[in-house]
Tab-separated table of N, CA and C in Angstrom:
chain	number	residue	atom	x	y	z
A	1	UNK	N	2.467	7.658	20.928
A	1	UNK	CA	1.219	6.854	19.921
A	1	UNK	C	0.753	5.199	21.032
A	2	UNK	N	1.522	4.671	21.138
A	2	UNK	CA	1.406	3.035	21.695
A	2	UNK	C	1.588	3.206	23.075
A	3	UNK	N	2.226	4.692	24.009
A	3	UNK	CA	2.300	4.339	25.406
A	3	UNK	C	1.141	3.902	26.137
A	4	UNK	N	0.377	4.185	25.788
A	4	UNK	CA	-0.283	3.765	26.434
A	4	UNK	C	-1.162	2.705	26.279
A	5	UNK	N	-0.747	2.353	25.052
A	5	UNK	CA	-2.120	1.143	24.712
A	5	UNK	C	-2.170	-0.151	24.883
A	6	UNK	N	-3.459	-0.756	25.266
A	6	UNK	CA	-4.385	-1.633	26.366
A	6	UNK	C	-4.395	-2.367	25.165
A	7	UNK	N	-4.575	-3.461	24.628
A	7	UNK	CA	-5.120	-4.665	23.648
A	7	UNK	C	-6.735	-4.743	23.802
A	8	UNK	N	-6.616	-4.820	25.334
A	8	UNK	CA	-8.353	-5.142	26.033
A	8	UNK	C	-9.227	-3.884	25.789
A	9	UNK	N	-8.691	-2.774	25.906
A	9	UNK	CA	-9.279	-1.663	25.786
A	9	UNK	C	-9.543	-0.504	24.131
A	10	UNK	N	-8.204	-1.141	23.992
A	10	UNK	CA	-8.593	-0.051	22.223
A	10	UNK	C	-8.258	-0.535	21.149
A	11	UNK	N	-8.458	-2.435	20.880
A	11	UNK	CA	-9.104	-2.967	20.221
A	11	UNK	C	-10.537	-3.019	20.490
A	12	UNK	N	-11.216	-2.484	18.560
A	12	UNK	CA	-12.448	-2.540	18.897
A	12	UNK	C	-13.318	-3.599	17.920
A	13	UNK	N	-12.266	-4.372	17.130
A	13	UNK	CA	-12.560	-5.382	16.492
A	13	UNK	C	-11.492	-5.645	15.584
A	14	UNK	N	-12.126	-7.504	14.717
A	14	UNK	CA	-10.518	-7.757	14.163
A	14	UNK	C	-11.755	-8.198	13.154
A	15	UNK	N	-10.945	-8.284	11.420
A	15	UNK	CA	-11.912	-8.590	10.274
A	15	UNK	C	-10.983	-8.929	9.589
A	16	UNK	N	-11.688	-10.273	8.881
A	16	UNK	CA	-10.646	-10.674	7.758
A	16	UNK	C	-10.894	-9.850	5.866
A	17	UNK	N	-9.864	-9.222	5.766
A	17	UNK	CA	-10.471	-8.530	4.485
A	17	UNK	C	-10.546	-9.359	3.416
A	18	UNK	N	-11.274	-8.718	2.336
A	18	UNK	CA	-11.312	-9.179	0.822
A	18	UNK	C	-10.452	-9.587	0.200
A	19	UNK	N	-10.192	-10.478	-0.872
A	19	UNK	CA	-8.981	-10.576	-1.098
A	19	UNK	C	-8.568	-9.213	-2.266
A	20	UNK	N	-9.372	-8.198	-2.642
A	20	UNK	CA	-8.976	-7.583	-3.166
A	20	UNK	C	-8.545	-6.213	-2.254
A	21	UNK	N	-8.829	-6.403	-1.058
A	21	UNK	CA	-8.517	-5.330	0.040
A	21	UNK	C	-6.889	-5.527	0.182
A	22	UNK	N	-7.069	-7.048	0.345
A	22	UNK	CA	-5.510	-7.322	0.777
A	22	UNK	C	-4.461	-7.554	-0.096
A	23	UNK	N	-4.907	-7.355	-1.637
A	23	UNK	CA	-3.959	-6.983	-2.444
A	23	UNK	C	-3.313	-5.878	-2.724
A	24	UNK	N	-4.526	-3.869	-2.040
A	24	UNK	CA	-4.086	-3.483	-2.386
A	24	UNK	C	-3.278	-3.340	-0.971
A	25	UNK	N	-3.358	-3.664	0.117
A	25	UNK	CA	-2.555	-3.782	0.766
A	25	UNK	C	-1.291	-4.449	1.225
A	26	UNK	N	-1.226	-5.065	0.132
A	26	UNK	CA	0.234	-5.747	-0.358
A	26	UNK	C	1.322	-4.852	-1.309
A	27	UNK	N	0.143	-3.735	-2.111
A	27	UNK	CA	1.386	-2.941	-3.547
A	27	UNK	C	1.419	-1.825	-2.787
A	28	UNK	N	0.422	-1.617	-1.377
A	28	UNK	CA	0.775	-0.062	-0.859
A	28	UNK	C	2.181	-0.521	0.046
A	29	UNK	N	2.417	-1.680	0.358
A	29	UNK	CA	3.676	-1.794	1.409
A	29	UNK	C	4.994	-1.873	0.840
A	30	UNK	N	4.495	-2.811	-0.599
A	30	UNK	CA	5.506	-2.484	-1.821
A	30	UNK	C	5.679	-1.235	-2.342
A	31	UNK	N	5.061	-0.623	-2.291
A	31	UNK	CA	5.377	0.862	-3.282
A	31	UNK	C	6.408	1.634	-2.097
A	32	UNK	N	6.063	1.706	-0.710
A	32	UNK	CA	6.477	2.163	0.422
A	32	UNK	C	8.315	1.134	0.742
A	33	UNK	N	8.325	0.150	0.972
A	33	UNK	CA	8.935	-0.403	1.369
A	33	UNK	C	9.653	-1.339	-0.061
A	34	UNK	N	10.665	-0.745	-1.100
A	34	UNK	CA	10.461	-1.946	-1.852
A	34	UNK	C	11.657	-3.271	-1.463
A	35	UNK	N	12.372	-2.195	-0.781
A	35	UNK	CA	13.558	-3.332	-0.472
A	35	UNK	C	12.638	-4.938	0.715
A	36	UNK	N	11.518	-5.220	0.593
A	36	UNK	CA	10.856	-6.443	1.279
A	36	UNK	C	9.995	-6.978	0.083
A	37	UNK	N	10.194	-7.063	-0.801
A	37	UNK	CA	9.784	-7.646	-2.249
A	37	UNK	C	10.003	-9.355	-1.619
A	38	UNK	N	10.605	-9.313	-1.624
A	38	UNK	CA	11.258	-10.693	-2.131
A	38	UNK	C	10.615	-11.588	-0.995
A	39	UNK	N	10.662	-10.696	0.433
A	39	UNK	CA	10.222	-11.559	1.317
A	39	UNK	C	8.785	-10.958	1.941
A	40	UNK	N	7.982	-10.570	1.398
A	40	UNK	CA	6.207	-10.550	1.299
A	40	UNK	C	5.674	-11.239	1.088
A	41	UNK	N	5.555	-12.557	0.241
A	41	UNK	CA	4.879	-13.366	0.589
A	41	UNK	C	5.125	-15.022	2.069
A	42	UNK	N	6.246	-14.025	2.868
A	42	UNK	CA	6.525	-14.784	3.995
A	42	UNK	C	5.841	-13.985	4.556
A	43	UNK	N	5.608	-12.271	4.858
A	43	UNK	CA	5.073	-11.717	5.945
A	43	UNK	C	3.907	-11.879	6.101
A	44	UNK	N	2.965	-11.605	4.306
A	44	UNK	CA	1.797	-11.513	4.305
A	44	UNK	C	1.232	-12.080	2.894
A	45	UNK	N	0.896	-13.829	3.528
A	45	UNK	CA	0.785	-14.127	1.901
A	45	UNK	C	-0.289	-13.703	1.271
A	46	UNK	N	0.206	-13.750	-0.025
A	46	UNK	CA	-0.942	-13.704	-0.949
A	46	UNK	C	-2.476	-13.890	-0.869
A	47	UNK	N	-2.936	-14.981	-0.637
A	47	UNK	CA	-3.839	-15.896	-0.752
A	47	UNK	C	-3.963	-16.145	0.997
A	48	UNK	N	-3.760	-15.719	2.618
A	48	UNK	CA	-3.888	-16.097	3.440
A	48	UNK	C	-4.775	-15.226	4.415
A	49	UNK	N	-4.763	-15.466	5.895
A	49	UNK	CA	-5.251	-15.465	6.923
A	49	UNK	C	-4.637	-14.085	7.092
A	50	UNK	N	-4.913	-12.582	6.386
A	50	UNK	CA	-4.583	-11.525	6.892
A	50	UNK	C	-5.942	-11.137	7.931
A	51	UNK	N	-5.370	-10.260	9.319
A	51	UNK	CA	-6.316	-10.059	9.584
A	51	UNK	C	-6.235	-8.273	10.239
A	52	UNK	N	-7.156	-7.735	10.030
A	52	UNK	CA	-7.113	-6.333	10.355
A	52	UNK	C	-7.502	-5.983	11.362
A	53	UNK	N	-6.694	-5.054	12.969
A	53	UNK	CA	-7.314	-5.419	13.983
A	53	UNK	C	-7.354	-3.727	13.940
A	54	UNK	N	-8.575	-2.950	13.879
A	54	UNK	CA	-9.155	-1.739	14.455
A	54	UNK	C	-9.020	-1.461	15.681
A	55	UNK	N	-8.067	-0.021	15.881
A	55	UNK	CA	-8.490	0.027	17.794
A	55	UNK	C	-9.011	1.667	17.240
A	56	UNK	N	-9.227	1.635	18.467
A	56	UNK	CA	-9.805	3.685	19.100
A	56	UNK	C	-8.335	4.175	18.536
A	57	UNK	N	-8.908	5.491	18.023
A	57	UNK	CA	-8.073	6.659	17.753
A	57	UNK	C	-7.605	6.149	16.859
A	58	UNK	N	-8.012	5.648	15.945
A	58	UNK	CA	-7.965	5.415	14.117
A	58	UNK	C	-6.780	4.588	13.728
A	59	UNK	N	-6.087	3.775	14.479
A	59	UNK	CA	-4.912	3.156	14.710
A	59	UNK	C	-5.427	1.888	14.087
A	60	UNK	N	-4.552	0.776	13.355
A	60	UNK	CA	-5.311	-0.116	12.120
A	60	UNK	C	-3.923	-1.334	12.182
A	61	UNK	N	-4.133	-1.934	12.791
A	61	UNK	CA	-3.012	-3.088	13.020
A	61	UNK	C	-2.786	-3.968	12.036
A	62	UNK	N	-2.433	-4.875	11.235
A	62	UNK	CA	-1.835	-5.954	10.488
A	62	UNK	C	-1.649	-7.231	10.798
A	63	UNK	N	-2.024	-8.117	11.017
A	63	UNK	CA	-1.744	-9.516	11.655
A	63	UNK	C	-1.079	-10.184	10.123
A	64	UNK	N	-0.202	-11.163	10.489
A	64	UNK	CA	-0.237	-12.487	9.587
A	64	UNK	C	-1.240	-13.216	10.271
A	65	UNK	N	-0.901	-14.438	9.263
A	65	UNK	CA	-1.528	-15.530	9.420
A	65	UNK	C	-1.799	-16.132	11.042
A	66	UNK	N	-0.434	-15.941	11.665
A	66	UNK	CA	0.327	-16.400	12.803
A	66	UNK	C	-0.788	-15.887	13.933
A	67	UNK	N	-1.272	-14.282	13.454
A	67	UNK	CA	-2.189	-13.810	14.303
A	67	UNK	C	-0.475	-12.169	15.326
A	68	UNK	N	0.559	-12.954	14.299
A	68	UNK	CA	1.080	-11.666	15.110
A	68	UNK	C	1.160	-10.023	14.285
A	69	UNK	N	1.432	-9.029	14.945
A	69	UNK	CA	1.560	-7.899	14.215
A	69	UNK	C	2.553	-7.529	14.087
A	70	UNK	N	1.954	-6.721	12.065
A	70	UNK	CA	3.022	-6.505	11.426
A	70	UNK	C	3.607	-5.818	11.144
A	71	UNK	N	2.528	-5.258	10.507
A	71	UNK	CA	2.537	-3.507	10.094
A	71	UNK	C	1.466	-3.224	10.877
A	72	UNK	N	1.613	-1.645	11.598
A	72	UNK	CA	0.378	-0.383	11.710
A	72	UNK	C	0.144	0.981	10.723
A	73	UNK	N	-0.635	1.683	11.070
A	73	UNK	CA	-0.755	2.760	10.460
A	73	UNK	C	-1.869	3.655	11.637
A	74	UNK	N	-1.544	4.707	11.336
A	74	UNK	CA	-2.250	5.682	11.701
A	74	UNK	C	-3.160	6.798	11.137
A	75	UNK	N	-4.603	6.775	11.030
A	75	UNK	CA	-5.489	7.004	10.662
A	75	UNK	C	-5.163	6.513	8.629
A	76	UNK	N	-5.363	7.650	7.756
A	76	UNK	CA	-4.947	7.198	6.515
A	76	UNK	C	-3.466	6.858	5.738
A	77	UNK	N	-2.162	7.318	7.193
A	77	UNK	CA	-1.223	7.105	6.499
A	77	UNK	C	-0.099	6.363	6.229
A	78	UNK	N	0.769	5.809	6.088
A	78	UNK	CA	1.059	4.547	5.533
A	78	UNK	C	1.556	3.764	6.259
A	79	UNK	N	1.273	2.377	5.905
A	79	UNK	CA	1.607	1.159	6.628
A	79	UNK	C	3.371	1.414	7.100
A	80	UNK	N	3.455	1.090	8.356
A	80	UNK	CA	4.989	0.975	8.990
A	80	UNK	C	5.209	-0.060	9.488
A	81	UNK	N	5.980	-1.096	9.864
A	81	UNK	CA	6.285	-2.151	10.001
A	81	UNK	C	7.081	-2.012	11.804
A	82	UNK	N	6.531	-3.119	12.287
A	82	UNK	CA	6.512	-2.970	13.703
A	82	UNK	C	8.050	-3.084	14.333
A	83	UNK	N	8.631	-3.197	15.358
A	83	UNK	CA	9.572	-3.305	15.887
A	83	UNK	C	9.616	-4.783	15.454
A	84	UNK	N	8.848	-5.849	16.214
A	84	UNK	CA	9.336	-7.627	15.621
A	84	UNK	C	9.476	-7.993	14.087
A	85	UNK	N	8.724	-7.364	13.559
A	85	UNK	CA	9.338	-6.999	12.435
A	85	UNK	C	10.667	-6.677	11.482
A	86	UNK	N	10.360	-5.692	12.187
A	86	UNK	CA	12.394	-4.330	11.793
A	86	UNK	C	13.459	-5.440	12.330
A	87	UNK	N	13.160	-6.596	13.370
A	87	UNK	CA	14.083	-7.200	14.452
A	87	UNK	C	14.087	-8.324	13.536
A	88	UNK	N	13.409	-9.254	13.129
A	88	UNK	CA	14.015	-10.333	12.022
A	88	UNK	C	14.485	-10.027	10.410
A	89	UNK	N	13.733	-8.499	10.038
A	89	UNK	CA	14.234	-8.162	8.473
A	89	UNK	C	14.438	-6.422	8.692
A	90	UNK	N	15.876	-6.103	9.290
A	90	UNK	CA	16.213	-4.818	9.849
A	90	UNK	C	16.127	-3.852	8.699
A	91	UNK	N	16.530	-4.457	7.232
A	91	UNK	CA	16.635	-3.169	6.402
A	91	UNK	C	15.649	-2.656	5.542
A	92	UNK	N	14.298	-3.488	6.253
A	92	UNK	CA	13.206	-2.514	5.401
A	92	UNK	C	13.138	-0.901	5.496
A	93	UNK	N	13.463	-0.465	6.407
A	93	UNK	CA	13.412	1.074	6.490
A	93	UNK	C	14.848	1.412	6.807
A	94	UNK	N	15.298	2.999	6.428
A	94	UNK	CA	16.320	3.462	6.641
A	94	UNK	C	16.916	3.578	8.209
A	95	UNK	N	17.977	3.513	8.544
A	95	UNK	CA	17.985	3.485	10.096
A	95	UNK	C	19.049	5.315	10.105
A	96	UNK	N	18.360	5.644	11.496
A	96	UNK	CA	18.896	7.093	12.278
A	96	UNK	C	19.580	6.565	13.655
A	97	UNK	N	20.545	6.741	13.763
A	97	UNK	CA	21.104	6.350	14.850
A	97	UNK	C	21.237	7.151	16.523
A	98	UNK	N	20.888	6.360	17.224
A	98	UNK	CA	21.332	8.253	18.397
A	98	UNK	C	22.195	7.821	19.119
A	99	UNK	N	22.641	8.845	19.821
A	99	UNK	CA	23.930	8.223	21.316
A	99	UNK	C	23.840	6.912	22.550
A	100	UNK	N	24.200	7.412	22.729
A	100	UNK	CA	24.323	6.380	24.627
A	100	UNK	C	23.349	7.038	24.960
A	101	UNK	N	23.536	8.127	25.674
A	101	UNK	CA	23.172	9.275	26.178
A	101	UNK	C	21.341	9.478	25.856
A	102	UNK	N	20.893	9.268	24.805
A	102	UNK	CA	19.111	8.599	24.036
A	102	UNK	C	18.440	7.990	24.570
A	103	UNK	N	19.471	6.821	25.045
A	103	UNK	CA	18.220	5.037	25.302
A	103	UNK	C	17.760	5.246	25.572
A	104	UNK	N	17.485	5.744	27.119
A	104	UNK	CA	16.968	5.810	28.090
A	104	UNK	C	15.855	6.501	28.325
A	105	UNK	N	15.994	7.785	26.883
A	105	UNK	CA	14.406	8.257	26.848
A	105	UNK	C	14.116	7.722	25.592
A	106	UNK	N	14.450	7.557	24.765
A	106	UNK	CA	13.771	6.718	23.660
A	106	UNK	C	13.328	5.670	24.189
A	107	UNK	N	13.512	4.616	24.975
A	107	UNK	CA	12.772	3.787	25.700
A	107	UNK	C	12.047	4.210	26.229
A	108	UNK	N	11.672	5.352	27.133
A	108	UNK	CA	10.538	5.544	27.883
A	108	UNK	C	9.508	6.443	26.831
A	109	UNK	N	9.732	6.533	25.552
A	109	UNK	CA	9.319	7.230	24.884
A	109	UNK	C	8.990	8.682	23.786
A	110	UNK	N	10.004	9.132	24.753
A	110	UNK	CA	10.216	10.395	24.439
A	110	UNK	C	10.271	10.766	22.539
A	111	UNK	N	10.589	11.471	22.086
A	111	UNK	CA	10.609	12.196	20.839
A	111	UNK	C	12.654	11.911	20.786
A	112	UNK	N	13.002	11.649	19.961
A	112	UNK	CA	14.151	11.795	19.137
A	112	UNK	C	14.681	13.772	19.038
A	113	UNK	N	15.162	14.198	19.907
A	113	UNK	CA	15.961	15.459	20.153
A	113	UNK	C	17.095	15.557	18.901
A	114	UNK	N	17.516	16.301	18.208
A	114	UNK	CA	18.495	16.745	17.326
A	114	UNK	C	19.649	16.363	18.152
A	115	UNK	N	19.832	17.385	19.106
A	115	UNK	CA	21.436	17.294	19.720
A	115	UNK	C	22.208	15.392	19.792
A	116	UNK	N	20.428	14.566	19.989
A	116	UNK	CA	20.985	12.599	19.740
A	116	UNK	C	21.226	12.723	18.488
A	117	UNK	N	20.720	13.352	17.445
A	117	UNK	CA	21.308	12.675	16.540
A	117	UNK	C	22.503	12.995	15.771
A	118	UNK	N	22.508	14.467	16.484
A	118	UNK	CA	24.048	14.862	15.560
A	118	UNK	C	25.416	14.863	16.646
A	119	UNK	N	25.022	14.822	17.775
A	119	UNK	CA	26.341	14.266	18.414
A	119	UNK	C	27.432	13.537	17.746
A	120	UNK	N	28.248	12.812	18.633
A	120	UNK	CA	29.522	11.821	18.118
A	120	UNK	C	28.705	10.537	18.803
A	121	UNK	N	28.630	9.596	18.122
A	121	UNK	CA	28.437	8.188	18.111
A	121	UNK	C	26.830	8.032	17.697
A	122	UNK	N	26.384	9.201	16.997
A	122	UNK	CA	24.829	9.297	16.310
A	122	UNK	C	25.113	8.710	15.181
A	123	UNK	N	24.553	8.733	13.637
A	123	UNK	CA	24.388	8.606	12.574
A	123	UNK	C	23.358	9.331	11.861
A	124	UNK	N	22.663	9.466	11.166
A	124	UNK	CA	21.790	9.728	9.988
A	124	UNK	C	22.052	9.810	8.382
A	125	UNK	N	20.761	9.093	8.235
A	125	UNK	CA	20.506	8.555	6.732
A	125	UNK	C	20.259	9.718	6.646
A	126	UNK	N	20.067	9.994	4.910
A	126	UNK	CA	20.018	11.309	4.086
A	126	UNK	C	18.696	10.896	3.851
A	127	UNK	N	17.650	11.718	4.812
A	127	UNK	CA	16.199	11.454	4.204
A	127	UNK	C	14.990	12.630	4.359
A	128	UNK	N	14.358	12.775	3.868
A	128	UNK	CA	13.257	13.758	3.849
A	128	UNK	C	12.301	13.911	5.246
A	129	UNK	N	11.609	15.221	5.465
A	129	UNK	CA	10.955	15.057	6.309
A	129	UNK	C	9.825	14.630	6.128
A	130	UNK	N	8.815	13.487	7.040
A	130	UNK	CA	7.718	12.878	7.272
A	130	UNK	C	8.347	11.454	6.581
A	131	UNK	N	9.232	11.369	6.176
A	131	UNK	CA	9.351	9.677	6.080
A	131	UNK	C	9.342	8.854	7.278
A	132	UNK	N	9.493	7.415	7.072
A	132	UNK	CA	9.438	6.770	8.510
A	132	UNK	C	11.012	6.199	8.854
A	133	UNK	N	11.834	5.812	9.618
A	133	UNK	CA	12.911	5.721	9.878
A	133	UNK	C	13.033	4.897	11.208
A	134	UNK	N	13.752	3.341	11.010
A	134	UNK	CA	14.102	2.804	12.354
A	134	UNK	C	15.232	3.742	13.640
A	135	UNK	N	14.678	3.490	14.591
A	135	UNK	CA	16.109	4.678	15.888
A	135	UNK	C	16.847	3.019	16.452
A	136	UNK	N	18.168	2.932	15.542
A	136	UNK	CA	18.731	2.628	16.556
A	136	UNK	C	19.780	3.038	17.606
A	137	UNK	N	20.842	2.572	18.233
A	137	UNK	CA	21.624	2.840	19.414
A	137	UNK	C	23.036	2.374	18.863
A	138	UNK	N	23.642	3.466	19.787
A	138	UNK	CA	25.306	3.257	19.147
A	138	UNK	C	25.509	2.218	20.365
A	139	UNK	N	25.971	1.236	19.686
A	139	UNK	CA	26.726	0.018	20.267
A	139	UNK	C	25.756	-1.130	20.748
A	140	UNK	N	24.439	-0.725	19.646
A	140	UNK	CA	23.249	-1.755	20.392
A	140	UNK	C	23.232	-2.364	18.546
A	141	UNK	N	22.650	-3.878	18.862
A	141	UNK	CA	22.095	-4.673	17.552
A	141	UNK	C	21.359	-4.313	17.078
A	142	UNK	N	19.974	-4.359	17.703
A	142	UNK	CA	18.608	-4.231	17.474
A	142	UNK	C	17.911	-2.680	17.578
A	143	UNK	N	17.007	-2.817	16.812
A	143	UNK	CA	15.977	-1.420	16.724
A	143	UNK	C	15.298	-1.213	18.303
A	144	UNK	N	15.536	0.297	18.099
A	144	UNK	CA	15.108	0.642	19.718
A	144	UNK	C	13.250	1.249	19.939
A	145	UNK	N	12.923	1.737	18.162
A	145	UNK	CA	11.720	2.441	17.980
A	145	UNK	C	11.618	2.643	16.257
A	146	UNK	N	10.739	2.970	16.152
A	146	UNK	CA	10.521	3.798	14.761
A	146	UNK	C	9.363	4.633	14.999
A	147	UNK	N	10.187	5.668	14.136
A	147	UNK	CA	10.157	7.314	14.081
A	147	UNK	C	9.559	7.586	12.347
A	148	UNK	N	9.085	9.104	12.920
A	148	UNK	CA	8.750	9.376	11.838
A	148	UNK	C	9.541	10.981	11.995
A	149	UNK	N	9.993	11.194	10.817
A	149	UNK	CA	11.341	12.236	10.736
A	149	UNK	C	9.477	14.029	10.674
A	150	UNK	N	10.177	14.708	12.012
A	150	UNK	CA	9.586	16.153	11.686
A	150	UNK	C	10.618	17.334	10.837
A	151	UNK	N	11.792	16.657	10.524
A	151	UNK	CA	12.694	17.520	10.055
A	151	UNK	C	13.210	16.745	9.226
A	152	UNK	N	14.148	17.028	7.474
A	152	UNK	CA	14.720	16.343	7.172
A	152	UNK	C	15.845	16.671	7.780
A	153	UNK	N	16.790	15.652	7.002
A	153	UNK	CA	17.727	15.383	7.304
A	153	UNK	C	19.234	16.794	7.635
A	154	UNK	N	18.670	17.451	6.643
A	154	UNK	CA	20.155	18.693	6.570
A	154	UNK	C	19.412	19.416	7.206
A	155	UNK	N	17.843	19.662	7.690
A	155	UNK	CA	17.365	21.072	8.808
A	155	UNK	C	17.792	20.222	10.163
A	156	UNK	N	18.102	19.112	10.225
A	156	UNK	CA	18.240	18.576	11.862
A	156	UNK	C	20.350	19.173	12.096
A	157	UNK	N	20.231	18.557	11.036
A	157	UNK	CA	22.043	19.465	11.064
A	157	UNK	C	22.146	21.070	10.979
A	158	UNK	N	21.176	21.696	10.139
A	158	UNK	CA	21.423	23.000	10.774
A	158	UNK	C	20.884	23.337	11.633
A	159	UNK	N	19.770	23.655	11.840
A	159	UNK	CA	19.246	23.800	13.589
A	159	UNK	C	19.784	23.425	14.631
A	160	UNK	N	19.461	21.735	14.738
A	160	UNK	CA	20.353	21.075	16.037
A	160	UNK	C	19.807	21.653	17.018
A	161	UNK	N	18.108	21.849	16.911
A	161	UNK	CA	17.265	22.365	18.455
A	161	UNK	C	16.089	21.635	17.692
A	162	UNK	N	15.170	20.902	19.221
A	162	UNK	CA	14.267	20.907	18.720
A	162	UNK	C	13.715	19.234	18.462
A	163	UNK	N	13.309	19.064	18.225
A	163	UNK	CA	12.445	17.724	18.135
A	163	UNK	C	13.273	16.930	16.223
A	164	UNK	N	13.516	16.619	16.150
A	164	UNK	CA	14.096	15.099	15.057
A	164	UNK	C	13.373	14.165	14.790
A	165	UNK	N	13.410	13.178	15.048
A	165	UNK	CA	11.940	12.748	15.349
A	165	UNK	C	11.263	12.195	16.065
A	166	UNK	N	9.606	12.088	15.587
A	166	UNK	CA	8.757	11.900	16.378
A	166	UNK	C	9.062	10.150	16.563
A	167	UNK	N	8.910	9.678	18.351
A	167	UNK	CA	9.332	8.339	18.456
A	167	UNK	C	7.294	8.212	17.837
A	168	UNK	N	7.152	6.918	17.267
A	168	UNK	CA	6.008	6.440	17.452
A	168	UNK	C	5.414	4.739	18.027
A	169	UNK	N	6.800	4.055	18.033
A	169	UNK	CA	6.531	2.284	18.346
A	169	UNK	C	8.259	2.312	18.800
A	170	UNK	N	7.722	2.101	20.485
A	170	UNK	CA	9.187	1.645	21.048
A	170	UNK	C	9.275	0.113	21.392
A	171	UNK	N	10.205	-0.380	21.678
A	171	UNK	CA	10.298	-1.888	22.635
A	171	UNK	C	9.348	-1.483	24.445
A	172	UNK	N	9.103	-2.199	24.024
A	172	UNK	CA	8.034	-2.902	25.562
A	172	UNK	C	6.807	-1.525	25.692
A	173	UNK	N	6.182	-1.194	24.446
A	173	UNK	CA	5.494	-0.111	24.922
A	173	UNK	C	4.314	-1.170	24.075
A	174	UNK	N	2.927	-0.426	24.008
A	174	UNK	CA	1.467	-0.780	24.074
A	174	UNK	C	1.980	-2.310	23.347
A	175	UNK	N	2.218	-1.870	21.851
A	175	UNK	CA	2.396	-2.713	20.782
A	175	UNK	C	3.747	-3.560	20.608
A	176	UNK	N	4.896	-3.376	21.173
A	176	UNK	CA	5.339	-4.565	21.307
A	176	UNK	C	4.612	-5.390	22.405
A	177	UNK	N	4.023	-5.186	23.318
A	177	UNK	CA	3.473	-6.435	24.791
A	177	UNK	C	2.284	-7.155	23.427
A	178	UNK	N	1.439	-6.806	22.747
A	178	UNK	CA	0.415	-7.027	22.306
A	178	UNK	C	0.736	-8.395	21.939
A	179	UNK	N	-0.035	-9.622	22.227
A	179	UNK	CA	0.145	-10.814	22.281
A	179	UNK	C	-1.022	-10.996	20.589
A	180	UNK	N	-0.239	-12.482	20.726
A	180	UNK	CA	-1.313	-12.461	18.630
A	180	UNK	C	-2.902	-12.325	19.191
A	181	UNK	N	-3.022	-12.246	17.500
A	181	UNK	CA	-4.023	-11.939	17.450
A	181	UNK	C	-4.984	-13.018	16.927
A	182	UNK	N	-6.354	-13.707	18.020
A	182	UNK	CA	-6.992	-15.020	17.411
A	182	UNK	C	-8.009	-14.264	16.329
């Protein structure tokens, strides 16, 4: 999604939402990520400068009062945390661990294949199709990517073929390199 994202070309507008819209966004994020409740006021203050960055291809990015991108979504899908936010709060999303051989492919934007999730060195959380997960790598401390499961964990184990997780946002992509919003 963010492989060829260039903020100079892709951003079509930035606006500050009304407090009612901001409250709806906060509730939506809390509903999807209950573990973040105690930190939500730090990430997105109740009454603060939340910015909604509208981009081409129906992408919406939420930036906090400092202008740092913290959440994003595509069309009317769920808000997903950015990698910068996940590096600060790694417990927000469940983890899917890939083996060492998959690291370079994940960092180049490739989807995560089932064999990379079922081999020795890989670990999976018990998740359903469509859930959002953090992609971490064997032997590494921080997250590599944010992905959406194409099939459930059980299906990945049963089939062990094809794409298991769609790579949505990864280190050094356009969203990672995005400057703070003014």
